[in-house]
PDB file of C-alpha atoms (C1' of nucleotides) in Angstrom:
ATOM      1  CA  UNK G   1     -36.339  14.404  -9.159  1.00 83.00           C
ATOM      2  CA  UNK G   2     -33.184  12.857  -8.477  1.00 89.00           C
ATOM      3  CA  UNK G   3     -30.027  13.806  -9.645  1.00 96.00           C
ATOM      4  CA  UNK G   4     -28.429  12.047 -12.952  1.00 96.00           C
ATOM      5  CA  UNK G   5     -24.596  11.458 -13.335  1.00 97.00           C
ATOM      6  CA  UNK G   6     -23.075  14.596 -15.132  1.00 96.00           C
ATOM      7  CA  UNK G   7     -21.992  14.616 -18.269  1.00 92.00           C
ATOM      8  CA  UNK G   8     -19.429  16.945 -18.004  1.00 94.00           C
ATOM      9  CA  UNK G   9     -16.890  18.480 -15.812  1.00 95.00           C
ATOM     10  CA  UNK G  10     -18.254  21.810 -13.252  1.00 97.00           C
ATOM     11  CA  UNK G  11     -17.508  24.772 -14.557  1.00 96.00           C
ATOM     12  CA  UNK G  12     -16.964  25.850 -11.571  1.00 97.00           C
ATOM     13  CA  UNK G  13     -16.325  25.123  -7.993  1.00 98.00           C
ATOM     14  CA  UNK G  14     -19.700  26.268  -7.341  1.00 98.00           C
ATOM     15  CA  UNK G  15     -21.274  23.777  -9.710  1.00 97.00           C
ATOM     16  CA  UNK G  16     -19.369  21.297  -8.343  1.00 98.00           C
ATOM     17  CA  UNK G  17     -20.751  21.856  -4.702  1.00 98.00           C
ATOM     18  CA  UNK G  18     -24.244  22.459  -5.986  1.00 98.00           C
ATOM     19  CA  UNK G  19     -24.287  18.633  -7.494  1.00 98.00           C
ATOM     20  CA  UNK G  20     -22.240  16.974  -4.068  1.00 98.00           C
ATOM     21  CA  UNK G  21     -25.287  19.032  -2.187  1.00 98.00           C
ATOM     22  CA  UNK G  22     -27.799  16.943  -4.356  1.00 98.00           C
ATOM     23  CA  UNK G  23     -26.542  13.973  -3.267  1.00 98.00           C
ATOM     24  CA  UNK G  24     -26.591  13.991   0.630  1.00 98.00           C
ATOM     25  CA  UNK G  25     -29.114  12.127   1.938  1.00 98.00           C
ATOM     26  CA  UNK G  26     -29.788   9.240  -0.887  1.00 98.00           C
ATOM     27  CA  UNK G  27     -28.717   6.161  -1.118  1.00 98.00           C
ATOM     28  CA  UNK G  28     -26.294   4.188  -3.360  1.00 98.00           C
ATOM     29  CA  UNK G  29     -29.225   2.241  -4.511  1.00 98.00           C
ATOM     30  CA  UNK G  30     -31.041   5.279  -5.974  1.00 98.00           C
ATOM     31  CA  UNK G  31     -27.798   6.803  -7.185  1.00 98.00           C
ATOM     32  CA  UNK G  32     -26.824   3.272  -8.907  1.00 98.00           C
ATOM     33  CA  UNK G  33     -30.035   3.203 -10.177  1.00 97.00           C
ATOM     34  CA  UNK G  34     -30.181   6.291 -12.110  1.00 97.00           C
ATOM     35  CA  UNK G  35     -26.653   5.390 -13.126  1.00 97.00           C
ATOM     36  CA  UNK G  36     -27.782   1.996 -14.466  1.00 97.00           C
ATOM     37  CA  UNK G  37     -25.540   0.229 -12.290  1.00 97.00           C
ATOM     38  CA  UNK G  38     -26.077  -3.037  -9.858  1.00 97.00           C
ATOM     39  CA  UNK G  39     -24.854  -1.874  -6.178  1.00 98.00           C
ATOM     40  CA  UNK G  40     -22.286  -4.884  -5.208  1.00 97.00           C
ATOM     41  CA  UNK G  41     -23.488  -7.159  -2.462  1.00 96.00           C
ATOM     42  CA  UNK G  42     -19.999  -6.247  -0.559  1.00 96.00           C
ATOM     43  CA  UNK G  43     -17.526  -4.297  -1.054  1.00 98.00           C
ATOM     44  CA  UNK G  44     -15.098  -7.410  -0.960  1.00 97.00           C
ATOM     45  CA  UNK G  45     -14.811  -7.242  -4.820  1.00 96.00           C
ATOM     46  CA  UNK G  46     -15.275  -3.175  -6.333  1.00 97.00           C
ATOM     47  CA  UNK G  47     -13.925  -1.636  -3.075  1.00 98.00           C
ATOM     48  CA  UNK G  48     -14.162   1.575  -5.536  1.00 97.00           C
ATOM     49  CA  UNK G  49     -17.238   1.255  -6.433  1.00 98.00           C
ATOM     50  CA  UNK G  50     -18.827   4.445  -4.224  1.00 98.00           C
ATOM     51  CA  UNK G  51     -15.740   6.752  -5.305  1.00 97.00           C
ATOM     52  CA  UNK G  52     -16.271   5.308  -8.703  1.00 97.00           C
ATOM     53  CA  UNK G  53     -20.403   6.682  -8.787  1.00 98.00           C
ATOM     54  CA  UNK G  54     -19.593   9.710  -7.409  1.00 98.00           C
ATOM     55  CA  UNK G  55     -17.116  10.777  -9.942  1.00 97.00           C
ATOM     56  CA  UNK G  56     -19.903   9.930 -12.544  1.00 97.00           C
ATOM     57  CA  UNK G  57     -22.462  12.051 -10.552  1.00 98.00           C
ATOM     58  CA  UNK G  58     -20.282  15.533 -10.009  1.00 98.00           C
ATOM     59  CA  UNK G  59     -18.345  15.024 -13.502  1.00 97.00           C
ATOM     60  CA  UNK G  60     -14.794  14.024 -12.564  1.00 96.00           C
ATOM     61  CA  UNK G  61     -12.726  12.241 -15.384  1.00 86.00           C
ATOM     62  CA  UNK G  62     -12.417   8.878 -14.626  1.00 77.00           C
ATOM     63  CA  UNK G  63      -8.896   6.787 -14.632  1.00 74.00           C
ATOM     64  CA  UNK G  64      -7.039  10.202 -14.945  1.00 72.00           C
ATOM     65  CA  UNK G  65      -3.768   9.238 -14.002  1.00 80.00           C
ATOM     66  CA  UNK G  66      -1.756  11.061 -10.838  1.00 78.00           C
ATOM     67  CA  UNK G  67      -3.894  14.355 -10.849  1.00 87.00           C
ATOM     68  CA  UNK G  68      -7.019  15.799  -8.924  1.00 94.00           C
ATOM     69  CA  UNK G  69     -10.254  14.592  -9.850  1.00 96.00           C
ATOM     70  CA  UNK G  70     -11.087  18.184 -10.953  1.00 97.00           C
ATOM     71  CA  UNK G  71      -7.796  19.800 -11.876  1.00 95.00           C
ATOM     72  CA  UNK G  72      -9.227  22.623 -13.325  1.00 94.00           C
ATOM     73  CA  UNK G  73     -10.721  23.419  -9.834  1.00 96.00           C
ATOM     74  CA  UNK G  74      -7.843  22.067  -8.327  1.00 96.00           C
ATOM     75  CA  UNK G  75      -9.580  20.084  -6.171  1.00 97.00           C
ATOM     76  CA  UNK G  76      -9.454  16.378  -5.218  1.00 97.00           C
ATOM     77  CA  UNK G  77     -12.721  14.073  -4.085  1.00 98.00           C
ATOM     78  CA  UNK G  78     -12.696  11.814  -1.531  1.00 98.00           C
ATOM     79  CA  UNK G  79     -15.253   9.482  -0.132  1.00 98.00           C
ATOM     80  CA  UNK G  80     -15.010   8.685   3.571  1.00 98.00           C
ATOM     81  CA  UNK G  81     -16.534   5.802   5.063  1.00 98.00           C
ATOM     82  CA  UNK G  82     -18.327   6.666   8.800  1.00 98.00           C
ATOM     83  CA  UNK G  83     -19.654   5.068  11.741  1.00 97.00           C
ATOM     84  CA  UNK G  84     -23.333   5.804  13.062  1.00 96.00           C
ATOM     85  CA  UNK G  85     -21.325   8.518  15.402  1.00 96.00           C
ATOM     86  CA  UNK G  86     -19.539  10.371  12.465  1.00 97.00           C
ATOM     87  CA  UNK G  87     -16.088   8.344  13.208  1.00 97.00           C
ATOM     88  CA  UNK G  88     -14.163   7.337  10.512  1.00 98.00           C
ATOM     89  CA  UNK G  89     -14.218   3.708   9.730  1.00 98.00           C
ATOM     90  CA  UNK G  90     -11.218   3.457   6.857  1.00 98.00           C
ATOM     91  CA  UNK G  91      -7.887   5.329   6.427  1.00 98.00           C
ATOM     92  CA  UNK G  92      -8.116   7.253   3.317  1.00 98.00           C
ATOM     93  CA  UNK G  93      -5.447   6.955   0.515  1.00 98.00           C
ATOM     94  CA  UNK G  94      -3.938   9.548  -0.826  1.00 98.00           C
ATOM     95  CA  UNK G  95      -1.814   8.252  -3.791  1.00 97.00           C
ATOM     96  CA  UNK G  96       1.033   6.510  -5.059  1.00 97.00           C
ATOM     97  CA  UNK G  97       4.065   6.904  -3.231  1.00 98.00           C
ATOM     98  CA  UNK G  98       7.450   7.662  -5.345  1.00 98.00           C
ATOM     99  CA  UNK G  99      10.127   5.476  -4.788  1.00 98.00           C
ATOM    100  CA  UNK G 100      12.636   6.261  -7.166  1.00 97.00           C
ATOM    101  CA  UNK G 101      13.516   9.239  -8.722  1.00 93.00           C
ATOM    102  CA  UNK G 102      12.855  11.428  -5.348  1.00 94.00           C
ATOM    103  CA  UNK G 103      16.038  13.033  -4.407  1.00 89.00           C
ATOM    104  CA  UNK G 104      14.828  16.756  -6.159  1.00 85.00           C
ATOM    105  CA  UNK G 105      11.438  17.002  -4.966  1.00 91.00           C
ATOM    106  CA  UNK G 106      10.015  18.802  -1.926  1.00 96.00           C
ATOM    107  CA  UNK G 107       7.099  18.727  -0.071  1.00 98.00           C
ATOM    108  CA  UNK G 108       5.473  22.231  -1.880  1.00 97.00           C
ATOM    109  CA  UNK G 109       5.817  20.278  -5.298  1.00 95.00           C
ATOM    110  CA  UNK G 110       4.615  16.508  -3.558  1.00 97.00           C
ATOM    111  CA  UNK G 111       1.699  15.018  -5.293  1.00 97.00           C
ATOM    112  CA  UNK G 112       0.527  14.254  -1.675  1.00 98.00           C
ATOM    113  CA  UNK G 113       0.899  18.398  -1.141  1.00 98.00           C
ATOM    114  CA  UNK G 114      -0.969  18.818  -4.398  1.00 97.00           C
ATOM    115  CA  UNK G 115      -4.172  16.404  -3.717  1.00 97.00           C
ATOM    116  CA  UNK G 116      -4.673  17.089  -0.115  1.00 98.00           C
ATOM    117  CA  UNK G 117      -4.533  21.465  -0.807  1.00 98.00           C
ATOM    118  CA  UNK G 118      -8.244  21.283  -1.460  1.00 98.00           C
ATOM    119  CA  UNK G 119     -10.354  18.089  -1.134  1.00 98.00           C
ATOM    120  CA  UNK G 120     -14.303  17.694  -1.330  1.00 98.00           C
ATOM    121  CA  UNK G 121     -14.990  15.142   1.514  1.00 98.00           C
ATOM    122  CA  UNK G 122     -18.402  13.426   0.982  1.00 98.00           C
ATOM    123  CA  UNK G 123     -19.042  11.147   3.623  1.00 98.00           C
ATOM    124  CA  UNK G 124     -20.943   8.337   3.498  1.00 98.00           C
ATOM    125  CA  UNK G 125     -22.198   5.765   5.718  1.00 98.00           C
ATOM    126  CA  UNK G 126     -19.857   2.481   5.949  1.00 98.00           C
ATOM    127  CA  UNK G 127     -21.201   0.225   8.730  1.00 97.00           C
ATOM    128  CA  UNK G 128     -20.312  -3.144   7.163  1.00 96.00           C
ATOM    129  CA  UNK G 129     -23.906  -4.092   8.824  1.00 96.00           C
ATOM    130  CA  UNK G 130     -25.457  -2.097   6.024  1.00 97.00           C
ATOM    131  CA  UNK G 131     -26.216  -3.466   2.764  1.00 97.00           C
ATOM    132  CA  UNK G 132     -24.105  -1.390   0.731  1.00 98.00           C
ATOM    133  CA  UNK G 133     -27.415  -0.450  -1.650  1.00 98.00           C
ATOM    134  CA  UNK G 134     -28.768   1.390   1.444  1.00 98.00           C
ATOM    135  CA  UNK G 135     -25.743   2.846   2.791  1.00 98.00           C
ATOM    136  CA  UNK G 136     -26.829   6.915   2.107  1.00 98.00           C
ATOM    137  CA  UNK G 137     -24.235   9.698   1.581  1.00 98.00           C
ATOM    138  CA  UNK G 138     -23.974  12.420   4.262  1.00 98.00           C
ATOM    139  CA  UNK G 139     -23.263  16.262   3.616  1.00 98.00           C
ATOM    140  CA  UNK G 140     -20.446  16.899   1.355  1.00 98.00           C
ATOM    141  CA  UNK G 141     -17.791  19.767   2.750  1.00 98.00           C
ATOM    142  CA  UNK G 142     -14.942  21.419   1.005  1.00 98.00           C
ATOM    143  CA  UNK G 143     -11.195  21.339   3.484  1.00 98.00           C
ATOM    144  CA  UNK G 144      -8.333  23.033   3.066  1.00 98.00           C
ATOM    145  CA  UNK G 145      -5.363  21.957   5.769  1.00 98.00           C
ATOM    146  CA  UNK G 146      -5.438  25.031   8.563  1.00 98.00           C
ATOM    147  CA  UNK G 147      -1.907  25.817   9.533  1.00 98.00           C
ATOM    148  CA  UNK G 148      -1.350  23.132  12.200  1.00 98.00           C
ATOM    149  CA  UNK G 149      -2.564  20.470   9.759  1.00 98.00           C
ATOM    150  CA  UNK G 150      -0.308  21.600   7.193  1.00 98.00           C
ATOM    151  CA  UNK G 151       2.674  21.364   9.362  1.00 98.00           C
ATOM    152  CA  UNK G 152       2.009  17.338  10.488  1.00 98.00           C
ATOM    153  CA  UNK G 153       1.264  16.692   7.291  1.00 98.00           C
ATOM    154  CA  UNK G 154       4.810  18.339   5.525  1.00 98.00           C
ATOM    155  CA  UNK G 155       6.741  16.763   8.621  1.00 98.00           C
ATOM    156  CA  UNK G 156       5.220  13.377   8.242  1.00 98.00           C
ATOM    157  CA  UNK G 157       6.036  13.587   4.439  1.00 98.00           C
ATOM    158  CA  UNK G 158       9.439  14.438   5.166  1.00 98.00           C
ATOM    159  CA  UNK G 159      10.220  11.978   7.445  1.00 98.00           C
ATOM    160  CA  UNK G 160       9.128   9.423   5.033  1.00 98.00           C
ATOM    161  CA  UNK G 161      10.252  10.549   2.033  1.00 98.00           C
ATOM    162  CA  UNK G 162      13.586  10.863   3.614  1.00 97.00           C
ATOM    163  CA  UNK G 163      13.457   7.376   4.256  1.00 97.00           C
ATOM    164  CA  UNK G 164      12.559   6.274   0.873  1.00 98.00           C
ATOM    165  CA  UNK G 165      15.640   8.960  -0.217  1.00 97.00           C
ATOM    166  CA  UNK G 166      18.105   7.359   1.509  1.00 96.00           C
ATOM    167  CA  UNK G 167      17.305   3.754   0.618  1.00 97.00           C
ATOM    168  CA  UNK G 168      15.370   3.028   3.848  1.00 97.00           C
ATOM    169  CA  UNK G 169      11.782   2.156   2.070  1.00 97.00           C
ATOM    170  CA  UNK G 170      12.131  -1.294   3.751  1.00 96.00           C
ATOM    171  CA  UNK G 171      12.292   0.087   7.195  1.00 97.00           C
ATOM    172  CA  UNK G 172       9.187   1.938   6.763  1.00 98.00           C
ATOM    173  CA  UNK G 173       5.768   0.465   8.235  1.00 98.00           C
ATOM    174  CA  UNK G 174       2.459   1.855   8.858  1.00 98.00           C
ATOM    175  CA  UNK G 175       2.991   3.061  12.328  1.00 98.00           C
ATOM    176  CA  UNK G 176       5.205   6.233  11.181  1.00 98.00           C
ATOM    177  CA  UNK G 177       3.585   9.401  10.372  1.00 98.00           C
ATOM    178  CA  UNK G 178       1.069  11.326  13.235  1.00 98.00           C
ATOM    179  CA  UNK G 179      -1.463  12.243  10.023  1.00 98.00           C
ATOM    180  CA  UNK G 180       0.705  10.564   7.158  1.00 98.00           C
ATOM    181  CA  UNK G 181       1.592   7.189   6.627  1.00 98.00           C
ATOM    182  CA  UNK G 182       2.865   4.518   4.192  1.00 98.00           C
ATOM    183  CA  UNK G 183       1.294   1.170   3.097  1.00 98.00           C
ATOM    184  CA  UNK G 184       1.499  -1.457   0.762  1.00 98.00           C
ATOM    185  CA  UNK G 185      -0.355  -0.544  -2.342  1.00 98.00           C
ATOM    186  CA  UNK G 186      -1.081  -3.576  -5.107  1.00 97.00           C
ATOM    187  CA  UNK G 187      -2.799  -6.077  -6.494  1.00 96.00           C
ATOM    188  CA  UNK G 188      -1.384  -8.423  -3.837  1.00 96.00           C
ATOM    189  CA  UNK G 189       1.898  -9.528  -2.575  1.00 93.00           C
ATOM    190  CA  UNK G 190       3.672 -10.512  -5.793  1.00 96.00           C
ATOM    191  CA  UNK G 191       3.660  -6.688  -7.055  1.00 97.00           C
ATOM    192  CA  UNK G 192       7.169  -5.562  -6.845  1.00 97.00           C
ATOM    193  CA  UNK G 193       8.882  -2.007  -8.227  1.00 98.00           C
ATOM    194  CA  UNK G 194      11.958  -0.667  -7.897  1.00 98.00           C
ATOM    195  CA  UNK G 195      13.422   1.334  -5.277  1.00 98.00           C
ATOM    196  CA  UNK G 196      15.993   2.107  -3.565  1.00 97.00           C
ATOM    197  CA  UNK G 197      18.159   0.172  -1.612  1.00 96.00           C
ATOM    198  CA  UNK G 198      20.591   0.817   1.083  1.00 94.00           C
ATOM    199  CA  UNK G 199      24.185   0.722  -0.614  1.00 95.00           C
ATOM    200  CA  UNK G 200      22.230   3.082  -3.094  1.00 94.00           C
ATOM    201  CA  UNK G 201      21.697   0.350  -5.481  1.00 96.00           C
ATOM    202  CA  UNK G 202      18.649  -0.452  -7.235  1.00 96.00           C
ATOM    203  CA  UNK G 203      15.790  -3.080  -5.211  1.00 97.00           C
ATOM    204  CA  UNK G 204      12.995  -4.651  -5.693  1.00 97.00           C
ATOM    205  CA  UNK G 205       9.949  -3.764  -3.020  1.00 97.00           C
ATOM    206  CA  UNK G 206       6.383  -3.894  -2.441  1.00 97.00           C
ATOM    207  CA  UNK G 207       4.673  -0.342  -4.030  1.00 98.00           C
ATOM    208  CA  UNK G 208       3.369   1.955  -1.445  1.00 98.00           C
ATOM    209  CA  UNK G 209       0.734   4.580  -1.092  1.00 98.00           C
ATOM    210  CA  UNK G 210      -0.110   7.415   1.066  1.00 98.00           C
ATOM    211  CA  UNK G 211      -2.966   7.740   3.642  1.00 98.00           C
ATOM    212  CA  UNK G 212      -4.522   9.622   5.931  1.00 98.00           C
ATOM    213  CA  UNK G 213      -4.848   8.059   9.404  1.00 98.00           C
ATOM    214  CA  UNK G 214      -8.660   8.113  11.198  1.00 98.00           C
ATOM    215  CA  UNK G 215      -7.462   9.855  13.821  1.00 98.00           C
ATOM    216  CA  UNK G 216      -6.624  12.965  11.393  1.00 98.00           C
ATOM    217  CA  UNK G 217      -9.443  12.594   9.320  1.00 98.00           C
ATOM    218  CA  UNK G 218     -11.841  12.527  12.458  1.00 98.00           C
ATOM    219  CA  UNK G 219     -10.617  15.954  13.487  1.00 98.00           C
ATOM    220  CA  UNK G 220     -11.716  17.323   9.608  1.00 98.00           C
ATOM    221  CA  UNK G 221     -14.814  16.152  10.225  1.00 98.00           C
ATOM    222  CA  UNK G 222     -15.513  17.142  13.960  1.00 98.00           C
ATOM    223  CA  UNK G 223     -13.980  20.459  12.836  1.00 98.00           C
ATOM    224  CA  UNK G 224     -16.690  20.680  10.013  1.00 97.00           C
ATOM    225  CA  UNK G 225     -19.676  18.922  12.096  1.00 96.00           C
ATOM    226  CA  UNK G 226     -18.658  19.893  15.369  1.00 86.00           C
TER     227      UNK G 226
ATOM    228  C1'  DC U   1       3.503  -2.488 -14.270  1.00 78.63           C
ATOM    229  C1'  DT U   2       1.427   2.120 -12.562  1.00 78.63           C
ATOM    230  C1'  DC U   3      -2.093   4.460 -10.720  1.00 78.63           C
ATOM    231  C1'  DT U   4      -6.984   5.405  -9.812  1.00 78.63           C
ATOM    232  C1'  DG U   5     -11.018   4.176  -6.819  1.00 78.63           C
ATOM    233  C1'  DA U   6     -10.746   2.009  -1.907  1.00 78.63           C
ATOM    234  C1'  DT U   7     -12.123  -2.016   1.776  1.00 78.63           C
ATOM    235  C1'  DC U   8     -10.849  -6.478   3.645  1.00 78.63           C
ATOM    236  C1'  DA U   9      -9.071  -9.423   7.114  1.00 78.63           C
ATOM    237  C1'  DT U  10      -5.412 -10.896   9.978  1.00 78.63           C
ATOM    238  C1'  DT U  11      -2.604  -9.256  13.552  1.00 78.63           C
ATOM    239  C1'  DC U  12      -1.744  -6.618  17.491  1.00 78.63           C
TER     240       DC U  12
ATOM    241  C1'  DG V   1     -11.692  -3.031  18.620  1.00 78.63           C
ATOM    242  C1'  DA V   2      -8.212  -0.578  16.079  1.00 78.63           C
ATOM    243  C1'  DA V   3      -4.543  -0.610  13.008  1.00 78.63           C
ATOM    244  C1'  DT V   4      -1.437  -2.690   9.801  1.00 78.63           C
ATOM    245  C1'  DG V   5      -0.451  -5.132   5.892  1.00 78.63           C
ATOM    246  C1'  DA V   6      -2.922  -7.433   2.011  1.00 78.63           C
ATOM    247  C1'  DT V   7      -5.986  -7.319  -1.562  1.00 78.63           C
ATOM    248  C1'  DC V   8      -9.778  -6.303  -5.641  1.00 78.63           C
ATOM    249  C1'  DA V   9     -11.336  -4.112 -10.185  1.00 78.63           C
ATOM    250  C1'  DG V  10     -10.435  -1.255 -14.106  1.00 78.63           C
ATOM    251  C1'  DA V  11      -8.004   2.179 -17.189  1.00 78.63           C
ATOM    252  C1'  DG V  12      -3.805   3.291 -19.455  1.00 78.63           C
TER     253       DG V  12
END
DNA sequence: CTCTGATCATTC
DNA sequence: GAATGATCAGAG
């Protein structure tokens, strides 16, 4: 029997770990099949398409906007694309960056803070050499930062944030942050948004997200696999 | 446009 | 080869 997409949230964290379980080991063709769904031939078009399925197979609400995919778990799901070794192949985003609006807020209150507290990792294999119908999902784990992880991750949020605070978005690129950093994050290059800018008036720039870097992401999962 | 789900593809 | 900056689809 394999598993069909939920039709409602888990009751509990235990539910929700109980249908992840289900899924290690199969395929995105079966699971797209029992979904009704044609697997993409690439992920050059749908790049959501895996987180997409798995939201409809452990019962998260889709297009909820800025929260956890299960907030009354509190927990956030993430796919996470690996190599034949267990490496991470793809940074993982985190969310939307703030831009405006950010002198109040601290790292306890972030949105980044709030997402990354607990987060179901499913992994899943992402050699582009695979056809993505065959690519199978690995053994989903629950994480939780450990003290050390916490830290890089408030100090990298800081440092950026303080950036973004004192009208210094445009000096940020993708190289700050040890666990942490900041990207573009649009449609393409003609999304703008407001920020600001550094007389403290208001500017026009690129919208940016937060992600994870491999390198942090491959210690969760060594950590987890060993 | 904002934000979710992310991967692509050019640059380094 | 890895990493940065760019990009794709859909809901609201």
């Amino acid at each position: 029997m394999l598993p069909v997409p939920a039709d409602r949230a888990p009751d509990s964290v235990n539910t929700l770990i109980k249908r992840a379980q289900a899924l290690a080991g199969l395929s995105l063709g079966e699971l797209a099949l029992q979904a009704n769904v044609q697997v993409p031939e690439h992920f050059r078009r749908e790049k959501g398409f895996t987180g997409q399925l798995l939201e409809r197979f452990l019962g998260a609400e889709a297009g909820a906007k800025a929260q956890q995919d299960f907030p009354d778990l509190g927990i956030e799901l993430k796919s996470i694309p690996i190599d034949p070794s267990g490496q991470p192949l793809e940074t993982t985003y985190v969310c939307y960056a703030p831009l405006l609006g950010v002198a109040g807020i601290d790292w306890a209150s972030s949105n980044v803070c709030n997402k990354l507290r607990h987060v179901l990792w499913v992994p899943i294999e992402g050699d582009r050499s695979i056809p993505p119908a065959e690519r199978r999902l690995g053994t989903p784990f629950l994480w939780s930062p450990n003290a050390d992880q916490y830290a890089i991750l408030k100090a990298d949020w800081e440092e950026l944030m303080e950036r973004v605070a004192l009208g210094h978005v445009d000096s940020i690129t993708a190289r700050l942050g040890q666990a942490l950093h900041m990207r573009p994050k649009a449609a393409d290059g003609s999304a703008l948004t407001d920020a600001i800018g550094q007389e403290g008036q208001r500017i026009r720039t690129r919208p940016r997200g937060f992600y994870l870097r491999t390198t942090f992401t491959a210690q969760i999962l060594a950590d987890q696999f060993g």
